[in-house]
XYZ file of C-alpha atoms in Angstrom:
157
model
C 34.976 -144.290 -111.674
C 36.025 -143.869 -115.038
C 37.649 -140.444 -115.763
C 35.237 -137.799 -117.293
C 35.356 -137.154 -120.697
C 35.545 -133.318 -121.785
C 32.825 -132.452 -124.226
C 33.275 -129.792 -126.575
C 31.471 -126.973 -125.958
C 29.969 -125.217 -129.243
C 31.400 -122.172 -130.019
C 28.677 -120.642 -132.092
C 27.771 -117.059 -131.702
C 24.588 -115.699 -132.189
C 25.168 -113.708 -135.319
C 21.972 -111.247 -133.861
C 23.734 -111.079 -130.253
C 27.026 -109.805 -132.148
C 25.266 -107.202 -134.042
C 23.456 -106.214 -130.745
C 26.869 -105.916 -128.986
C 28.938 -104.495 -132.018
C 26.055 -101.725 -131.618
C 26.234 -101.413 -128.090
C 30.042 -100.935 -128.326
C 29.555 -98.659 -131.154
C 27.408 -96.388 -128.606
C 29.561 -96.535 -126.081
C 32.502 -95.705 -127.684
C 30.452 -92.696 -129.394
C 29.578 -91.740 -125.148
C 33.298 -92.312 -124.299
C 34.240 -90.121 -127.088
C 32.113 -87.361 -126.349
C 32.772 -87.864 -122.237
C 36.439 -87.581 -123.285
C 35.554 -84.533 -125.537
C 34.053 -82.686 -123.026
C 36.374 -83.841 -120.205
C 38.929 -81.812 -122.955
C 36.855 -78.583 -122.984
C 36.037 -78.587 -119.304
C 40.150 -78.723 -119.264
C 40.290 -76.253 -121.209
C 38.032 -73.670 -119.462
C 39.662 -74.575 -116.400
C 42.723 -73.673 -117.407
C 41.614 -70.702 -119.300
C 40.008 -69.924 -115.951
C 43.144 -70.668 -114.176
C 45.095 -68.427 -116.163
C 42.775 -65.499 -115.354
C 42.390 -66.356 -112.104
C 46.330 -66.228 -111.584
C 46.634 -63.069 -113.796
C 43.810 -61.626 -111.778
C 45.875 -62.356 -108.208
C 48.829 -60.808 -109.815
C 47.443 -57.673 -110.721
C 45.590 -57.062 -107.452
C 48.816 -58.146 -105.710
C 50.726 -55.609 -107.241
C 47.778 -53.249 -106.943
C 48.185 -53.841 -103.039
C 51.848 -53.058 -103.142
C 51.229 -49.865 -105.118
C 48.448 -48.735 -102.463
C 50.451 -49.560 -99.461
C 53.497 -48.112 -101.024
C 50.982 -44.736 -101.136
C 49.858 -45.352 -97.851
C 53.118 -45.110 -96.690
C 53.708 -41.814 -98.373
C 50.720 -40.221 -97.656
C 51.398 -41.303 -93.596
C 55.115 -39.744 -93.741
C 53.020 -36.482 -95.312
C 50.647 -36.612 -92.771
C 52.907 -36.842 -90.088
C 54.958 -33.736 -91.750
C 52.155 -31.653 -91.845
C 51.280 -32.305 -88.613
C 54.497 -31.234 -87.221
C 54.647 -27.889 -89.050
C 51.023 -27.454 -88.066
C 52.653 -28.185 -84.060
C 55.629 -25.844 -85.108
C 53.389 -22.827 -86.219
C 51.394 -23.201 -83.178
C 54.006 -23.211 -81.191
C 55.451 -19.826 -82.790
C 51.983 -18.384 -82.652
C 51.719 -19.211 -78.978
C 54.955 -17.675 -78.445
C 54.553 -14.135 -79.909
C 51.183 -14.245 -78.025
C 52.912 -14.853 -75.044
C 55.230 -12.156 -75.799
C 52.969 -9.570 -76.735
C 51.444 -10.144 -73.717
C 54.139 -9.802 -71.613
C 54.683 -6.394 -73.527
C 50.984 -5.167 -73.156
C 51.520 -5.956 -69.204
C 54.768 -4.080 -69.275
C 52.965 -1.433 -71.213
C 50.468 -1.253 -68.840
C 52.709 -0.954 -65.873
C 54.344 1.679 -67.430
C 50.886 3.890 -68.197
C 50.089 2.795 -64.719
C 53.233 4.697 -63.257
C 52.855 7.505 -65.617
C 49.385 8.135 -64.449
C 50.641 7.863 -60.979
C 53.180 10.245 -61.106
C 50.971 12.751 -62.871
C 48.210 12.200 -60.780
C 50.764 12.954 -57.607
C 52.267 16.116 -59.750
C 48.450 17.453 -59.865
C 47.762 16.448 -56.367
C 50.957 18.167 -55.385
C 50.026 21.231 -57.541
C 46.499 21.191 -56.390
C 47.479 21.289 -52.864
C 50.230 24.064 -53.221
C 47.413 25.977 -54.927
C 45.311 25.635 -52.381
C 47.406 26.767 -49.718
C 47.966 30.054 -52.133
C 44.181 30.055 -51.941
C 43.762 30.315 -48.271
C 46.601 32.352 -47.338
C 45.261 34.676 -49.679
C 41.680 34.473 -48.186
C 43.120 34.210 -44.938
C 44.741 37.745 -45.785
C 41.602 39.098 -47.769
C 39.176 37.608 -45.167
C 39.643 39.987 -42.054
C 39.244 42.970 -44.535
C 36.288 41.548 -45.997
C 34.663 40.485 -42.713
C 35.184 44.177 -41.597
C 33.370 45.700 -44.922
C 30.437 42.559 -44.303
C 30.093 43.892 -40.443
C 29.722 47.633 -41.611
C 26.638 46.533 -43.733
C 25.160 44.191 -41.183
C 25.843 40.890 -42.506
C 27.450 37.966 -40.737
C 30.467 36.231 -43.045
C 30.024 33.416 -41.711
C 26.210 32.810 -43.072
C 27.246 33.741 -46.107
């Protein structure tokens, strides 16, 4: 077989087709440009939002730090106030215990004085009773004789 001859292809371009291709490329380029512009605008928004979020996070971290310090100070103050209140309660309880002890001592002293006075009064009454009994014993026979003269019995009276 003989070698095949190369045939030349005609490279004639269709003018309508190339015009359509050019318009399509132009439209595609316009769309690509629009997409790239949107991408740029979105990137800018993303970067701006990221910057805002970073600054907001930093602000919140600073606020958390300040609040943590304030919490520690408040806890220390609470602890201090609690210790002071407990100290005041201990002192108050001590004063109350001292006053109760003094009250018990006073009660014992008054009880002792009252018993001594009652014993003294009792002895004075006993002495007075003995004196009256002695006096009445001496006066009794004398008055008994007088009563019997009148016809009265002294034991019935």
